[in-house]
Coordinates of C-alpha atoms in Angstrom, one line a residue:
M1 CA 43.6 -4.1 45.4
I2 CA 40.2 -2.8 46.2
R3 CA 41.2 0.7 45.0
M4 CA 42.4 -0.9 41.8
I5 CA 39.1 -2.7 41.2
R6 CA 37.1 0.4 41.9
S7 CA 39.3 2.3 39.4
L8 CA 38.8 -0.3 36.8
M9 CA 35.0 -0.3 37.4
K10 CA 34.9 3.5 36.9
I11 CA 36.9 3.2 33.7
W12 CA 34.5 0.5 32.4
L13 CA 31.5 2.6 33.4
V14 CA 32.7 5.7 31.6
A15 CA 33.6 3.6 28.5
Y16 CA 30.2 1.9 28.6
M17 CA 28.3 5.3 28.8
A18 CA 30.4 6.7 26.0
C19 CA 29.7 3.8 23.7
G20 CA 26.0 4.0 24.6
C21 CA 25.9 7.6 23.6
V22 CA 27.6 7.0 20.3
A23 CA 25.2 4.1 19.6
C24 CA 22.2 6.4 20.3
R25 CA 23.5 9.1 18.1
S26 CA 24.1 6.7 15.2
N27 CA 20.5 5.3 15.3
K28 CA 17.9 6.7 13.0
K29 CA 15.2 8.9 14.6
S30 CA 12.8 6.8 16.5
H31 CA 9.3 6.2 15.3
P32 CA 6.5 7.1 17.7
L33 CA 5.0 3.6 17.4
E34 CA 8.2 1.7 17.7
G35 CA 8.1 -1.3 20.0
E36 CA 10.6 -4.0 20.8
A37 CA 12.9 -5.5 18.2
A38 CA 11.2 -8.7 17.0
V39 CA 13.0 -12.1 17.1
S40 CA 10.4 -14.3 15.5
V41 CA 6.8 -14.4 14.2
P42 CA 3.9 -15.1 16.7
C43 CA 2.8 -18.7 17.3
L44 CA -0.5 -19.1 15.5
R45 CA -2.0 -20.9 18.5
D46 CA -1.8 -17.6 20.4
M47 CA -3.8 -16.0 17.6
G48 CA -6.7 -18.5 18.1
I49 CA -5.7 -20.4 14.9
V50 CA -5.2 -24.1 15.4
R51 CA -5.6 -25.1 11.7
P52 CA -3.5 -22.6 9.8
I53 CA -3.9 -22.1 6.1
A54 CA -1.5 -24.2 4.0
G55 CA -2.1 -22.2 0.9
W56 CA -4.6 -20.5 -1.3
S57 CA -5.3 -20.2 -5.1
R58 CA -7.3 -17.7 -7.1
E59 CA -9.5 -18.2 -10.1
D60 CA -6.8 -16.6 -12.3
S61 CA -4.4 -19.5 -11.3
N62 CA -2.2 -17.4 -9.0
M63 CA -1.4 -19.2 -5.8
T64 CA 0.6 -18.9 -2.6
R65 CA 1.9 -21.8 -0.4
F66 CA 3.0 -21.4 3.2
K67 CA 5.5 -23.4 5.3
Y68 CA 5.3 -23.6 9.1
R69 CA 7.5 -25.0 11.9
D70 CA 6.4 -25.4 15.5
G71 CA 3.3 -23.3 14.8
R72 CA 5.2 -20.4 13.2
M73 CA 5.5 -19.5 9.5
V74 CA 9.0 -19.9 8.1
G75 CA 8.6 -19.2 4.4
G76 CA 6.8 -20.2 1.2
Y77 CA 6.3 -19.4 -2.4
S78 CA 3.9 -17.3 -4.5
T79 CA 3.4 -17.2 -8.2
E80 CA 2.9 -13.5 -8.0
Y81 CA 5.9 -12.3 -6.0
G82 CA 8.2 -15.4 -5.7
T83 CA 10.0 -17.0 -2.8
F84 CA 9.7 -15.6 0.7
I85 CA 11.8 -16.5 3.7
V86 CA 11.2 -15.6 7.4
E87 CA 14.4 -15.1 9.2
T88 CA 14.6 -14.9 13.0
H89 CA 16.9 -13.4 15.7
P90 CA 16.3 -10.7 14.6
L91 CA 13.1 -11.1 12.6
A92 CA 13.3 -10.1 9.0
F93 CA 11.7 -11.1 5.7
R94 CA 13.3 -11.7 2.3
V95 CA 11.3 -11.8 -0.9
F96 CA 12.8 -12.5 -4.3
K97 CA 11.6 -13.4 -7.7
E98 CA 13.9 -14.0 -10.7
K99 CA 13.3 -14.3 -14.4
K100 CA 15.6 -15.7 -17.0
S101 CA 15.2 -12.6 -19.1
V102 CA 14.2 -9.1 -18.0
A103 CA 12.1 -8.9 -21.2
T104 CA 9.7 -11.5 -19.8
G105 CA 8.7 -9.4 -16.8
R106 CA 9.9 -8.0 -13.5
V107 CA 12.8 -9.0 -11.3
R108 CA 12.4 -8.0 -7.7
E109 CA 14.1 -8.5 -4.4
V110 CA 12.9 -7.0 -1.1
C111 CA 14.1 -7.1 2.5
F112 CA 11.9 -6.1 5.4
K113 CA 14.2 -5.1 8.3
P114 CA 14.2 -3.9 11.0
V115 CA 10.8 -5.2 12.3
R116 CA 9.5 -3.9 15.7
V117 CA 6.6 -5.3 17.5
A118 CA 4.2 -4.8 20.3
P119 CA 4.4 -7.1 23.4
E120 CA 1.8 -9.4 21.7
G121 CA 4.1 -9.9 18.7
Y122 CA 2.2 -7.6 16.2
V123 CA 4.2 -5.3 14.0
V124 CA 4.1 -1.7 15.0
Y125 CA 6.8 -0.5 12.7
M126 CA 9.1 -1.8 10.0
E127 CA 11.2 -0.7 7.1
F128 CA 11.8 -2.3 3.7
N129 CA 14.4 -1.9 0.9
G130 CA 14.5 -3.5 -2.4
M131 CA 15.3 -3.5 -6.1
E132 CA 13.1 -3.9 -9.2
Q133 CA 14.1 -4.4 -12.8
E134 CA 11.5 -4.2 -15.6
A135 CA 11.6 -4.4 -19.4
A136 CA 9.7 -1.1 -19.5
N137 CA 12.5 0.5 -17.5
G138 CA 15.1 -0.5 -20.1
G139 CA 16.3 -3.3 -17.9
K140 CA 17.8 -0.9 -15.4
A141 CA 17.8 -1.7 -11.7
R142 CA 15.7 0.7 -9.7
P143 CA 16.0 0.6 -5.9
F144 CA 13.1 1.5 -3.7
R145 CA 12.5 1.9 0.1
G146 CA 9.7 2.4 2.4
E147 CA 8.2 2.1 5.9
V148 CA 4.9 1.0 7.5
S149 CA 3.5 1.4 11.0
A150 CA 0.3 0.0 12.6
S151 CA -1.8 0.2 15.7
Y152 CA -4.2 -2.3 17.3
D153 CA -7.1 -2.5 19.7
S154 CA -7.1 -4.3 23.0
E155 CA -8.4 -7.5 21.4
G156 CA -5.4 -7.7 19.0
H157 CA -7.2 -6.4 15.8
I158 CA -5.4 -3.9 13.6
T159 CA -7.1 -0.5 13.6
E160 CA -4.8 1.6 11.4
M161 CA -1.9 1.2 9.0
N162 CA 0.3 3.9 7.5
Y163 CA 2.3 3.1 4.4
H164 CA 5.0 5.0 2.5
R165 CA 7.1 3.8 -0.5
E166 CA 9.4 5.7 -2.9
N167 CA 11.9 4.7 -5.6
S168 CA 15.0 6.2 -7.1
S169 CA 13.0 7.8 -9.9
G170 CA 11.1 9.9 -7.4
C171 CA 7.8 8.0 -7.5
R172 CA 6.1 8.0 -4.2
E173 CA 3.1 6.2 -2.8
T174 CA 1.6 7.2 0.6
G175 CA -1.5 5.7 2.2
V176 CA -3.4 5.1 5.3
A177 CA -5.9 2.3 6.0
R178 CA -8.3 2.2 8.9
Y179 CA -10.2 -0.8 10.2
T180 CA -13.2 -1.1 12.5
W181 CA -14.3 -4.2 14.4
K182 CA -17.3 -5.4 16.4
D183 CA -17.5 -8.6 18.4
G184 CA -14.3 -9.9 16.8
N185 CA -15.7 -9.3 13.3
L186 CA -14.3 -7.0 10.7
E187 CA -16.8 -4.3 9.9
T188 CA -15.1 -1.8 7.6
V189 CA -11.8 -1.1 5.8
V190 CA -11.3 2.5 4.6
S191 CA -8.1 3.4 2.7
D192 CA -6.7 6.6 1.1
V193 CA -3.8 6.4 -1.2
S194 CA -1.9 9.1 -3.1
H195 CA 0.9 8.7 -5.6
T196 CA 3.7 11.0 -6.9
N197 CA 2.5 14.5 -6.1
N198 CA -1.1 13.6 -6.4
L199 CA -0.8 12.0 -9.9
Y200 CA -3.7 9.9 -8.6
E201 CA -5.6 9.8 -5.4
R202 CA -7.8 6.9 -4.4
H203 CA -10.4 6.5 -1.7
E204 CA -11.9 3.0 -1.1
I205 CA -14.3 1.7 1.4
Y206 CA -15.2 -2.0 2.1
T207 CA -18.2 -2.6 4.4
F208 CA -18.9 -6.2 5.5
G209 CA -22.3 -7.5 6.5
Y210 CA -23.1 -10.3 9.0
D211 CA -26.9 -10.2 8.6
M212 CA -28.0 -13.8 9.2
Q213 CA -26.5 -14.4 12.6
D214 CA -27.7 -18.1 12.8
S215 CA -25.9 -19.0 9.6
L216 CA -22.5 -17.3 10.4
K217 CA -19.5 -19.5 9.8
L218 CA -16.4 -19.4 11.9
N219 CA -13.3 -18.4 10.1
P220 CA -10.6 -21.1 10.2
G221 CA -7.8 -18.6 9.7
I222 CA -8.4 -16.7 6.4
Y223 CA -7.3 -13.1 6.0
L224 CA -9.7 -11.5 3.6
Q225 CA -8.1 -9.9 0.5
E226 CA -9.8 -6.6 1.3
M227 CA -7.7 -6.3 4.4
N228 CA -4.5 -5.7 2.4
C229 CA -4.7 -2.2 1.0
F230 CA -1.1 -1.9 -0.2
S231 CA 0.4 -4.2 -2.8
G232 CA 3.9 -3.9 -1.3
L233 CA 2.8 -5.7 1.8
Y234 CA 2.6 -9.3 0.9
D235 CA -0.2 -11.7 2.1
F236 CA 2.3 -13.9 3.9
I237 CA 2.9 -11.2 6.5
W238 CA -0.8 -11.3 7.3
Y239 CA -0.9 -15.1 7.5
A240 CA 2.2 -15.1 9.7
G241 CA 0.0 -13.3 12.3
L242 CA 2.1 -10.1 12.2
W243 CA -0.8 -7.7 11.5
G244 CA -3.0 -9.0 14.3
K245 CA -6.0 -11.3 14.5
T246 CA -8.3 -11.9 11.5
T247 CA -12.1 -11.7 11.5
R248 CA -13.9 -14.2 13.8
H249 CA -16.6 -15.0 11.2
I250 CA -16.7 -15.0 7.4
P251 CA -18.9 -12.1 6.3
Q252 CA -22.0 -12.7 4.2
T253 CA -21.8 -9.5 2.1
V254 CA -19.2 -6.9 1.1
T255 CA -20.0 -3.5 -0.3
Y256 CA -17.2 -1.8 -2.2
E257 CA -17.0 2.0 -2.8
K258 CA -14.3 3.7 -4.8
V259 CA -13.8 7.4 -5.4
G260 CA -10.9 8.8 -7.5
D261 CA -8.2 7.4 -9.8
G262 CA -10.6 8.2 -12.7
E263 CA -13.3 6.0 -11.4
N264 CA -16.4 6.3 -9.1
R265 CA -18.5 3.3 -8.3
S266 CA -20.3 1.3 -5.6
E267 CA -21.0 -2.4 -5.7
T268 CA -22.4 -5.0 -3.2
Q269 CA -21.7 -8.7 -3.5
S270 CA -22.7 -11.7 -1.5
L271 CA -20.0 -13.9 0.1
T272 CA -20.4 -17.6 0.3
F273 CA -18.0 -19.7 2.3
T274 CA -18.1 -23.5 1.7
L275 CA -16.1 -25.9 3.9
Q276 CA -15.0 -29.2 2.5
P277 CA -13.9 -31.1 5.6
E278 CA -13.1 -34.3 3.8
K279 CA -10.5 -32.4 1.7
N280 CA -9.3 -30.0 4.4
A281 CA -10.3 -27.3 2.1
A282 CA -12.7 -24.3 1.7
I283 CA -14.0 -22.2 -1.2
L284 CA -14.9 -18.5 -0.9
S285 CA -17.3 -17.2 -3.6
Y286 CA -18.1 -13.6 -4.5
G287 CA -21.5 -13.1 -6.1
G288 CA -21.9 -16.8 -6.5
V289 CA -18.7 -17.2 -8.4
P290 CA -15.8 -19.2 -6.7
R291 CA -12.9 -16.8 -6.4
F292 CA -10.5 -18.3 -3.8
S293 CA -9.8 -21.9 -2.7
F294 CA -7.9 -22.6 0.5
D295 CA -6.2 -25.7 1.9
Y296 CA -5.6 -26.0 5.6
F297 CA -3.9 -28.4 7.9
P298 CA -6.2 -31.2 9.3
V299 CA -5.2 -30.9 13.0
S300 CA -3.2 -28.4 15.1
C301 CA -0.4 -26.1 14.1
P302 CA 2.4 -28.1 12.4

């Protein structure tokens, strides 16, 4: 009986190792920054955010609303890119926007999967696949795919993001964004983007100022628009906490420099952050002009 059990165990072990080898060979080549397979988004409490942003709106009437459950984002809606859903076990994102007629604009659907994270829950690598359909493209469906990787400092702030996207027509966009931080505050964002065999190249620098230390305002959980350098990476991924912590304080100035893409310019604007506690809201102004309004939850993570 004992011999039989030992024989069965040997057979099982050989079969297990064989299956394991087949599985390894069938996987795609590993990415140097790959972490663990993610099962859910981080809890915002762990990010130091106890009053998460419920939504934001822009001066041009575009807006995004977020839904949370047990302190974690589960989905929402954007006037720009449509409905988004956060799936768990394993973690994945689905984004889709539909129009009644292709002639009225773009139809798009994107799935972000797989998603791999660091032990803290921040994304280190993920892939995305999707389809877009435009009137300018004769109404034909055009698939696209891409990948993104990121690295972080010991405090949980993103320091570098690498992005690649290509579609079935051969159009490619490749970019890298680098972030510097000091005392928990975002200091600079530097991005370089090239598109389809150098059809255009763009170099952008954002430098943030925190000059009047005694009047600095704590950030309730806003991710500045300048942090997102790639349009294919939607804002909800930032607000879900998947790209690390946001800036501790709201900056008071931002200097924008751009070189390439047929344009060279530099501009500095003041930033004014106005809290409206009675409305659980806030307004962020650039150069004295209100640009963004935010709503946030009145107590802790919902």
